[in-house]
Coordinates of C-alpha atoms and ligand atoms in Angstrom, one line a residue:
M1011 CA 1.8 -52.7 77.2
R1012 CA 2.4 -52.3 73.5
D1013 CA 5.0 -50.3 71.6
L1014 CA 3.5 -47.1 70.3
F1015 CA 4.6 -47.9 66.8
D1016 CA 2.9 -51.4 66.7
K1017 CA -0.2 -50.0 65.1
I1018 CA 1.9 -48.2 62.5
Y1019 CA 3.7 -51.4 61.5
K1020 CA 0.4 -53.2 61.2
D1021 CA -1.9 -50.6 59.6
K1022 CA -0.8 -47.8 57.3
G1023 CA -4.3 -46.2 57.4
P1024 CA -7.2 -46.3 54.8
L1025 CA -5.1 -44.8 52.0
G1026 CA -1.6 -45.7 53.1
K1027 CA -2.4 -49.4 52.7
W1028 CA -2.5 -48.9 48.9
A1029 CA 0.9 -47.1 48.9
E1030 CA 2.7 -50.0 47.2
Q1031 CA 0.3 -50.0 44.2
A1032 CA -0.5 -46.4 44.1
E1033 CA 2.5 -44.3 45.2
G1034 CA 4.2 -42.3 42.5
Y1035 CA 1.4 -42.8 40.1
F1036 CA -2.1 -42.3 41.6
V1037 CA -0.8 -40.6 44.8
F1038 CA 2.3 -38.5 45.1
P1039 CA 2.7 -38.3 41.3
K1040 CA 5.5 -36.0 40.1
L1041 CA 4.3 -33.3 37.7
E1042 CA 7.3 -31.6 36.2
G1043 CA 8.1 -28.5 34.2
P1044 CA 6.7 -25.0 34.5
I1045 CA 3.2 -24.9 36.0
S1046 CA 0.8 -24.7 33.1
N1047 CA -2.0 -26.4 31.2
R1048 CA 0.5 -29.0 29.9
M1049 CA 3.2 -30.4 32.1
K1050 CA 5.3 -33.6 32.1
F1051 CA 4.3 -36.7 33.9
R1052 CA 6.8 -39.6 33.8
G1053 CA 8.6 -38.0 30.8
K1054 CA 5.4 -37.4 28.8
K1055 CA 3.4 -34.2 28.2
V1056 CA -0.1 -34.3 29.7
I1057 CA -2.9 -31.8 29.9
T1058 CA -3.1 -30.9 33.6
W1059 CA -6.5 -30.7 35.2
S1060 CA -5.4 -31.0 38.8
I1061 CA -3.7 -27.7 39.7
N1062 CA -5.6 -25.0 41.5
D1063 CA -3.9 -22.2 39.6
Y1064 CA -7.4 -20.8 38.7
L1065 CA -6.2 -17.5 37.2
G1066 CA -3.1 -18.9 35.5
L1067 CA -0.8 -16.7 37.7
A1068 CA 1.6 -19.4 38.9
N1069 CA 3.9 -19.0 35.9
H1070 CA 2.8 -15.6 34.7
P1071 CA 6.0 -13.7 33.6
E1072 CA 5.1 -10.6 35.7
V1073 CA 4.5 -12.7 38.8
R1074 CA 7.7 -14.7 38.2
K1075 CA 9.6 -11.5 37.8
V1076 CA 8.3 -10.0 41.1
D1077 CA 8.8 -13.3 43.0
A1078 CA 12.4 -13.4 41.7
E1079 CA 13.2 -9.8 42.6
A1080 CA 11.7 -10.1 46.0
A1081 CA 13.7 -13.3 46.6
A1082 CA 16.8 -11.5 45.6
E1083 CA 16.1 -8.5 47.8
Y1084 CA 14.8 -10.2 50.9
G1085 CA 16.0 -13.9 50.7
S1086 CA 13.7 -16.3 52.4
A1087 CA 14.4 -15.4 56.0
Y1088 CA 13.2 -11.9 56.4
P1089 CA 11.5 -10.9 58.6
M1090 CA 12.6 -13.1 61.5
G1091 CA 10.4 -13.9 64.4
A1092 CA 6.6 -13.9 65.0
R1093 CA 4.6 -10.8 63.9
M1094 CA 4.1 -9.8 67.6
M1095 CA 7.8 -9.9 68.4
S1096 CA 10.1 -9.0 65.5
G1097 CA 8.4 -10.2 62.3
H1098 CA 6.1 -7.3 61.5
T1099 CA 6.6 -4.9 58.6
Q1100 CA 4.9 -2.2 56.7
L1101 CA 4.4 -4.4 53.7
H1102 CA 2.6 -7.0 55.8
E1103 CA 0.2 -4.2 56.9
K1104 CA -0.2 -3.0 53.3
L1105 CA -1.1 -6.4 52.1
Q1106 CA -3.6 -6.8 54.9
D1107 CA -5.2 -3.5 54.0
E1108 CA -5.4 -4.4 50.4
L1109 CA -6.8 -7.9 51.1
A1110 CA -9.4 -6.4 53.4
S1111 CA -10.5 -3.9 50.8
F1112 CA -10.6 -6.6 48.0
V1113 CA -13.0 -8.7 50.0
H1114 CA -15.0 -5.7 51.2
K1115 CA -14.2 -6.0 54.9
Q1116 CA -12.8 -3.5 57.4
S1117 CA -9.7 -5.3 58.3
A1118 CA -7.6 -8.4 57.6
Y1119 CA -4.8 -10.5 59.1
L1120 CA -2.2 -12.7 57.4
L1121 CA -1.8 -16.4 58.1
N1122 CA 1.3 -18.4 57.3
F1123 CA -0.7 -21.3 55.9
G1124 CA -4.4 -21.7 55.3
Y1125 CA -4.8 -25.0 57.1
Q1126 CA -3.0 -24.0 60.2
G1127 CA -4.7 -20.6 60.2
M1128 CA -8.2 -22.0 59.9
V1129 CA -7.6 -24.4 62.9
S1130 CA -6.3 -21.5 64.9
T1131 CA -9.0 -19.1 64.0
I1132 CA -11.7 -21.5 65.0
D1133 CA -9.8 -22.1 68.3
A1134 CA -9.6 -18.4 69.0
L1135 CA -13.2 -17.6 68.2
V1136 CA -14.8 -20.1 70.6
S1137 CA -14.7 -20.7 74.3
K1138 CA -15.9 -23.8 76.1
Q1139 CA -19.5 -22.5 76.6
D1140 CA -19.9 -21.8 72.8
V1141 CA -21.4 -24.1 70.3
I1142 CA -20.1 -24.8 66.8
V1143 CA -22.5 -25.9 63.9
Y1144 CA -20.7 -27.0 60.7
D1145 CA -21.2 -28.9 57.4
V1146 CA -20.5 -32.6 57.6
D1147 CA -18.5 -32.3 54.3
A1148 CA -16.2 -29.6 55.8
H1149 CA -12.5 -29.5 54.8
A1150 CA -10.1 -31.2 57.1
C1151 CA -8.8 -27.9 58.5
I1152 CA -12.3 -27.1 59.8
I1153 CA -12.7 -30.5 61.3
D1154 CA -9.3 -30.2 63.0
G1155 CA -10.2 -26.7 64.3
V1156 CA -13.5 -28.0 65.7
R1157 CA -11.5 -30.9 67.3
L1158 CA -9.8 -28.3 69.5
H1159 CA -13.1 -27.0 70.8
L1160 CA -13.9 -28.0 74.4
G1161 CA -17.6 -27.3 74.1
Q1162 CA -20.5 -28.8 72.1
R1163 CA -20.4 -29.1 68.3
F1164 CA -23.0 -30.3 65.8
T1165 CA -22.7 -31.3 62.1
Y1166 CA -25.4 -30.6 59.7
K1167 CA -26.1 -32.7 56.5
H1168 CA -24.2 -31.3 53.6
N1169 CA -25.8 -28.0 52.5
D1170 CA -29.2 -29.1 53.8
L1171 CA -31.2 -26.2 55.1
E1172 CA -33.6 -28.3 57.2
S1173 CA -30.6 -29.9 58.9
I1174 CA -28.9 -26.5 59.4
E1175 CA -32.0 -25.1 61.1
K1176 CA -32.5 -28.2 63.2
N1177 CA -28.9 -28.0 64.4
L1178 CA -29.2 -24.2 65.1
Q1179 CA -32.2 -25.0 67.3
R1180 CA -30.2 -27.6 69.2
A1181 CA -27.2 -25.2 69.5
T1182 CA -29.5 -22.4 70.7
K1183 CA -30.8 -24.6 73.5
I1184 CA -27.3 -25.5 74.6
A1185 CA -26.0 -21.9 74.3
E1186 CA -28.9 -20.6 76.4
Q1187 CA -27.9 -23.1 79.1
T1188 CA -24.2 -22.4 79.0
G1189 CA -24.4 -18.7 78.4
G1190 CA -22.3 -19.0 75.2
G1191 CA -22.8 -18.1 71.6
I1192 CA -23.0 -20.0 68.3
L1193 CA -20.4 -20.2 65.4
L1194 CA -21.7 -21.6 62.1
I1195 CA -18.9 -22.6 59.7
S1196 CA -19.4 -23.3 56.0
E1197 CA -17.2 -23.4 53.0
G1198 CA -17.8 -20.8 50.2
V1199 CA -17.2 -23.6 47.7
F1200 CA -16.9 -27.2 48.5
G1201 CA -13.7 -28.3 46.9
M1202 CA -14.6 -31.9 45.9
R1203 CA -18.1 -31.4 44.4
G1204 CA -17.9 -27.7 43.5
E1205 CA -21.2 -26.7 45.2
Q1206 CA -21.3 -23.3 46.8
G1207 CA -22.2 -23.2 50.5
R1208 CA -25.8 -22.0 50.9
L1209 CA -24.6 -18.7 52.3
K1210 CA -27.6 -16.7 51.3
E1211 CA -30.1 -19.0 53.0
I1212 CA -27.8 -19.3 56.0
V1213 CA -27.6 -15.5 56.3
E1214 CA -31.4 -15.4 56.2
L1215 CA -31.5 -17.7 59.2
K1216 CA -29.8 -14.9 61.2
Q1217 CA -33.2 -13.3 61.4
K1218 CA -34.4 -16.3 63.5
Y1219 CA -31.2 -17.4 65.3
N1220 CA -28.4 -15.7 67.0
F1221 CA -25.1 -16.9 65.5
R1222 CA -21.9 -15.7 63.8
L1223 CA -20.9 -17.0 60.3
F1224 CA -17.4 -18.0 59.4
V1225 CA -16.7 -18.9 55.7
D1226 CA -13.7 -20.8 54.3
D1227 CA -13.7 -19.5 50.8
A1228 CA -10.5 -21.1 49.5
H1229 CA -12.0 -21.9 46.1
G1230 CA -14.3 -18.9 45.8
F1231 CA -11.7 -16.1 46.4
G1232 CA -10.7 -14.7 43.0
T1233 CA -13.0 -16.9 41.0
L1234 CA -16.6 -15.9 42.1
G1235 CA -18.4 -12.6 42.5
K1236 CA -18.3 -9.5 40.4
T1237 CA -15.0 -8.3 41.7
G1238 CA -13.6 -11.7 42.6
A1239 CA -14.4 -11.3 46.3
G1240 CA -15.8 -14.8 46.4
A1241 CA -18.9 -16.8 47.2
G1242 CA -20.4 -14.2 49.5
E1243 CA -20.2 -11.5 46.9
E1244 CA -21.6 -13.9 44.3
Q1245 CA -24.6 -14.6 46.5
G1246 CA -25.0 -11.0 47.6
V1247 CA -24.2 -11.6 51.3
Q1248 CA -20.5 -10.7 51.7
D1249 CA -21.4 -8.1 54.4
D1250 CA -23.2 -10.8 56.4
I1251 CA -20.2 -13.1 56.6
D1252 CA -18.8 -12.3 60.1
V1253 CA -15.3 -13.8 59.5
Y1254 CA -14.0 -14.5 55.9
F1255 CA -11.1 -16.8 55.1
A1256 CA -9.2 -17.5 51.9
T1257 CA -5.8 -19.1 51.1
F1258 CA -3.2 -17.9 48.7
A1259 CA -2.8 -21.5 47.5
K1260 CA -5.4 -21.3 44.7
S1261 CA -6.3 -18.1 42.8
L1262 CA -3.2 -16.3 44.1
A1263 CA -0.9 -19.3 43.2
S1264 CA 1.3 -19.0 46.2
T1265 CA 1.6 -19.8 49.9
G1266 CA -0.1 -18.0 52.8
A1267 CA -3.7 -17.1 53.7
F1268 CA -5.7 -14.4 55.5
I1269 CA -8.8 -13.8 57.5
A1270 CA -11.0 -10.7 57.1
A1271 CA -13.7 -9.2 59.4
D1272 CA -14.7 -6.1 61.3
K1273 CA -11.7 -4.2 62.7
E1274 CA -12.6 -5.1 66.3
I1275 CA -12.7 -8.8 65.5
I1276 CA -9.4 -8.8 63.6
D1277 CA -7.8 -6.7 66.4
Y1278 CA -8.9 -9.5 68.8
L1279 CA -7.6 -12.3 66.6
K1280 CA -4.3 -10.6 66.1
Y1281 CA -3.7 -11.0 69.8
N1282 CA -5.2 -14.4 70.2
L1283 CA -4.3 -16.5 67.1
R1284 CA -1.9 -19.0 68.5
S1285 CA -0.7 -20.1 65.1
Q1286 CA 0.5 -16.6 64.3
M1287 CA 1.6 -15.5 67.8
F1288 CA 3.9 -18.5 68.2
A1289 CA 5.2 -19.0 64.6
K1290 CA 7.5 -17.1 62.3
S1291 CA 5.9 -14.3 60.3
L1292 CA 5.0 -14.9 56.6
Q1293 CA 8.2 -14.4 54.7
M1294 CA 8.6 -11.1 52.7
Q1295 CA 9.0 -12.8 49.4
L1296 CA 5.5 -14.2 49.8
V1297 CA 4.1 -10.9 51.0
V1298 CA 5.5 -9.0 48.0
G1299 CA 4.4 -11.7 45.6
A1300 CA 0.9 -11.6 47.0
L1301 CA 0.7 -7.8 46.6
K1302 CA 1.6 -8.2 42.9
R1303 CA -1.0 -11.0 42.4
L1304 CA -3.7 -9.1 44.2
E1305 CA -3.0 -6.1 42.0
M1306 CA -3.4 -8.3 38.9
L1307 CA -6.7 -9.6 40.3
R1308 CA -7.9 -6.1 40.6
T1309 CA -6.6 -4.7 37.3
M1310 CA -6.9 -7.7 35.0
P1311 CA -10.5 -8.9 34.9
E1312 CA -9.7 -10.7 31.7
L1313 CA -8.0 -13.4 33.8
K1314 CA -11.3 -14.3 35.5
N1315 CA -13.2 -13.9 32.3
K1316 CA -10.9 -16.4 30.6
L1317 CA -11.2 -18.8 33.5
W1318 CA -15.0 -18.8 33.2
E1319 CA -14.9 -19.1 29.4
N1320 CA -12.9 -22.3 30.0
V1321 CA -15.1 -23.5 32.9
N1322 CA -18.2 -23.1 30.8
A1323 CA -16.7 -24.7 27.8
L1324 CA -15.5 -27.7 29.8
Q1325 CA -18.7 -28.1 31.9
N1326 CA -21.1 -27.6 29.0
G1327 CA -19.0 -30.0 26.8
L1328 CA -19.1 -32.7 29.5
K1329 CA -22.8 -32.3 29.9
E1330 CA -23.5 -32.3 26.2
N1331 CA -21.5 -35.6 26.0
G1332 CA -23.7 -37.1 28.7
F1333 CA -21.3 -37.0 31.6
D1334 CA -22.6 -36.6 35.1
I1335 CA -20.9 -33.5 36.7
G1336 CA -23.2 -33.4 39.7
T1337 CA -24.3 -30.1 41.0
T1338 CA -21.2 -27.9 40.8
Q1339 CA -21.7 -24.2 41.0
S1340 CA -18.1 -23.2 40.7
C1341 CA -15.0 -23.9 38.6
V1342 CA -14.4 -27.2 40.4
T1343 CA -15.6 -29.8 37.9
P1344 CA -16.3 -33.3 39.1
V1345 CA -17.0 -36.1 36.7
Y1346 CA -18.8 -39.1 38.3
L1347 CA -18.4 -42.6 36.8
K1348 CA -19.4 -45.9 38.2
G1349 CA -16.7 -48.5 38.9
S1350 CA -14.5 -50.3 41.4
I1351 CA -11.2 -49.0 42.7
P1352 CA -9.1 -51.3 40.5
E1353 CA -11.2 -50.2 37.5
A1354 CA -10.6 -46.6 38.5
M1355 CA -6.9 -47.2 38.5
A1356 CA -6.9 -48.9 35.1
L1357 CA -9.0 -46.0 33.7
V1358 CA -6.8 -43.3 35.0
K1359 CA -3.7 -45.1 33.7
D1360 CA -5.3 -45.3 30.3
L1361 CA -6.2 -41.6 30.5
R1362 CA -2.7 -40.6 31.4
E1363 CA -0.7 -43.0 29.2
N1364 CA -2.8 -43.2 26.0
H1365 CA -4.7 -39.9 26.0
G1366 CA -2.2 -37.6 27.8
V1367 CA -4.9 -36.3 30.2
F1368 CA -4.0 -35.9 33.9
C1369 CA -6.7 -35.4 36.5
S1370 CA -7.0 -36.3 40.1
I1371 CA -8.9 -39.4 41.0
V1372 CA -11.0 -39.7 44.1
V1373 CA -12.4 -43.0 45.3
Y1374 CA -13.8 -44.6 48.5
P1375 CA -13.5 -43.8 51.4
V1376 CA -13.6 -40.1 50.3
I1377 CA -16.7 -40.8 48.2
P1378 CA -19.2 -43.7 48.4
K1379 CA -18.1 -47.2 47.3
G1380 CA -18.6 -47.9 43.6
L1381 CA -18.2 -44.3 42.5
I1382 CA -15.2 -42.9 40.7
L1383 CA -14.7 -39.1 40.8
L1384 CA -12.4 -37.5 38.3
R1385 CA -11.9 -34.0 39.7
M1386 CA -11.0 -31.4 37.2
I1387 CA -9.8 -27.8 37.8
P1388 CA -10.1 -25.6 34.7
T1389 CA -7.9 -22.6 34.8
A1390 CA -7.3 -19.4 32.7
S1391 CA -4.3 -21.0 31.1
H1392 CA -6.2 -23.9 29.5
T1393 CA -7.1 -23.6 25.8
L1394 CA -10.2 -24.7 23.9
E1395 CA -8.0 -27.3 22.3
D1396 CA -7.1 -28.8 25.7
I1397 CA -10.9 -29.1 26.4
E1398 CA -11.7 -30.7 23.1
E1399 CA -8.9 -33.2 23.4
T1400 CA -10.1 -34.0 26.9
L1401 CA -13.7 -34.5 25.9
V1402 CA -12.6 -37.0 23.2
A1403 CA -10.5 -38.8 25.8
F1404 CA -13.3 -38.9 28.3
S1405 CA -15.7 -40.4 25.7
A1406 CA -13.1 -43.1 24.9
I1407 CA -12.5 -44.1 28.5
R1408 CA -16.2 -44.1 29.3
E1409 CA -16.7 -46.6 26.4
R1410 CA -14.0 -48.8 27.7
L1411 CA -15.3 -48.6 31.3
E1412 CA -18.8 -49.6 30.1
N1413 CA -17.6 -52.5 27.8
G1414 CA -15.6 -54.1 30.7
T1415 CA -12.1 -53.4 29.4
Y1416 CA -10.9 -52.0 32.7
K1417 CA -12.5 -54.8 34.6
R1418 CA -10.3 -57.2 32.6
L1419 CA -7.3 -55.0 32.8
S1420 CA -7.7 -54.5 36.5
A1421 CA -8.0 -58.2 37.4
S1422 CA -4.3 -58.3 38.4
V1423 CA -4.7 -55.1 40.4
S1424 CA -7.7 -56.6 42.2
A1425 CA -5.8 -59.7 43.0
A1426 CA -3.0 -57.7 44.5
M1427 CA -5.5 -55.6 46.5
A1428 CA -7.5 -58.6 47.7
S1429 CA -4.3 -60.0 49.3
K1430 CA -4.0 -56.7 51.2
E1431 CA -7.6 -56.7 52.7
Ligands
LIG2395 C1 -11.3 -25.4 51.6 C2 -9.8 -25.3 52.0 N1 -9.5 -24.7 53.2 C3 -8.2 -24.5 53.5 C4 -7.2 -25.0 52.8 C5 -5.8 -24.9 53.3 O1 -5.1 -23.9 52.7 P1 -3.5 -23.9 52.6 O2 -3.1 -24.8 51.5 O3 -3.1 -22.5 52.5 O4 -2.9 -24.5 53.9 C6 -7.5 -25.7 51.6 C7 -6.4 -26.2 50.7 O5 -5.5 -25.5 50.2 C8 -8.8 -25.8 51.2 O6 -9.1 -26.4 50.0

């Protein structure tokens, strides 16, 4: 028999094995100073393109004031206990009502964290005889929720309608045998590549197949749709989403999340969501803060307008300069380049050190080998100057990537990495 920790001592995992070269710089970087378009990285100001503060609320003076006042009034403990036992308040209910009305649903329920809440909602919605059909590129919280499911599950090819239909047919056959139902899960916006889930077409399939639709709209909430209600509103199918989810971690620049649906469904989930029944209630400071942020989303359309002005300027600028930004249909702006992991590291270092531009870097195994993805999140607090500077920087790094500079620079990184393989 082996010691349980043997595998940990031997193998730190696909990303963990690069910790020595990458930690503190490429992963777990420390961005300092007030959350904004320009923050400090290792003592130097950089333009930040990696923060999901879409509407620029994180450091908005009105938000900071309300957060501070709520912290002074309630501290970080109140209310104590789970919602069901002793952690329920009028303000929790008020926030739920306002969230429900914002996303055009009858009812809503608060979740302490989006990730944990998604896992738990999937768990509560399905029984063993039910079948789950979901996108192969789903966020980890969906995958983990599905892992809890004791019945059948099928993945479909990313956003591929033929594959969705094929898997609905397979799921229908199983559900007819087991006497269960079907839950189809999609994201409203896929956070890496920025494509919207094909909600309109999925909803059309409801004419042919009997299933319920659950949408994780983490990136769509507050950024898409006429009123900011998200990808469903943008595609004209918000009413046909059976269960809607969004986190506070992006447009609302906070912590917490919620689900929204018909009242009867939320009433059921309220009594069956294990992550909420057996965990402390969302702290009041976050509830009060979310009420303020939501009010700003409702009353200050200029925030979303400014966000989209920046998104369009950045995405059009990148395209005009010949960059491949894939098929994004949202604020998430991926820039695809070709190169190895060591080249990607040299490129990002150049971008940060010499051009003062900070964006997240995504490489294999998250995306195919040989591709480098620079993932950019434009926000309402960016300026046209930030965008122009970044476009100049990107053209410079592309030239150096193409003329082999990073290959040479990365030779030492490659050698270090080879010794780890
Ligand atoms: C698509 C998606 N779903 C769920 C989550 C988890 O939300 P939270 O950060 O509130 O746990 C995230 C990340 O924030 C996300 O991007």
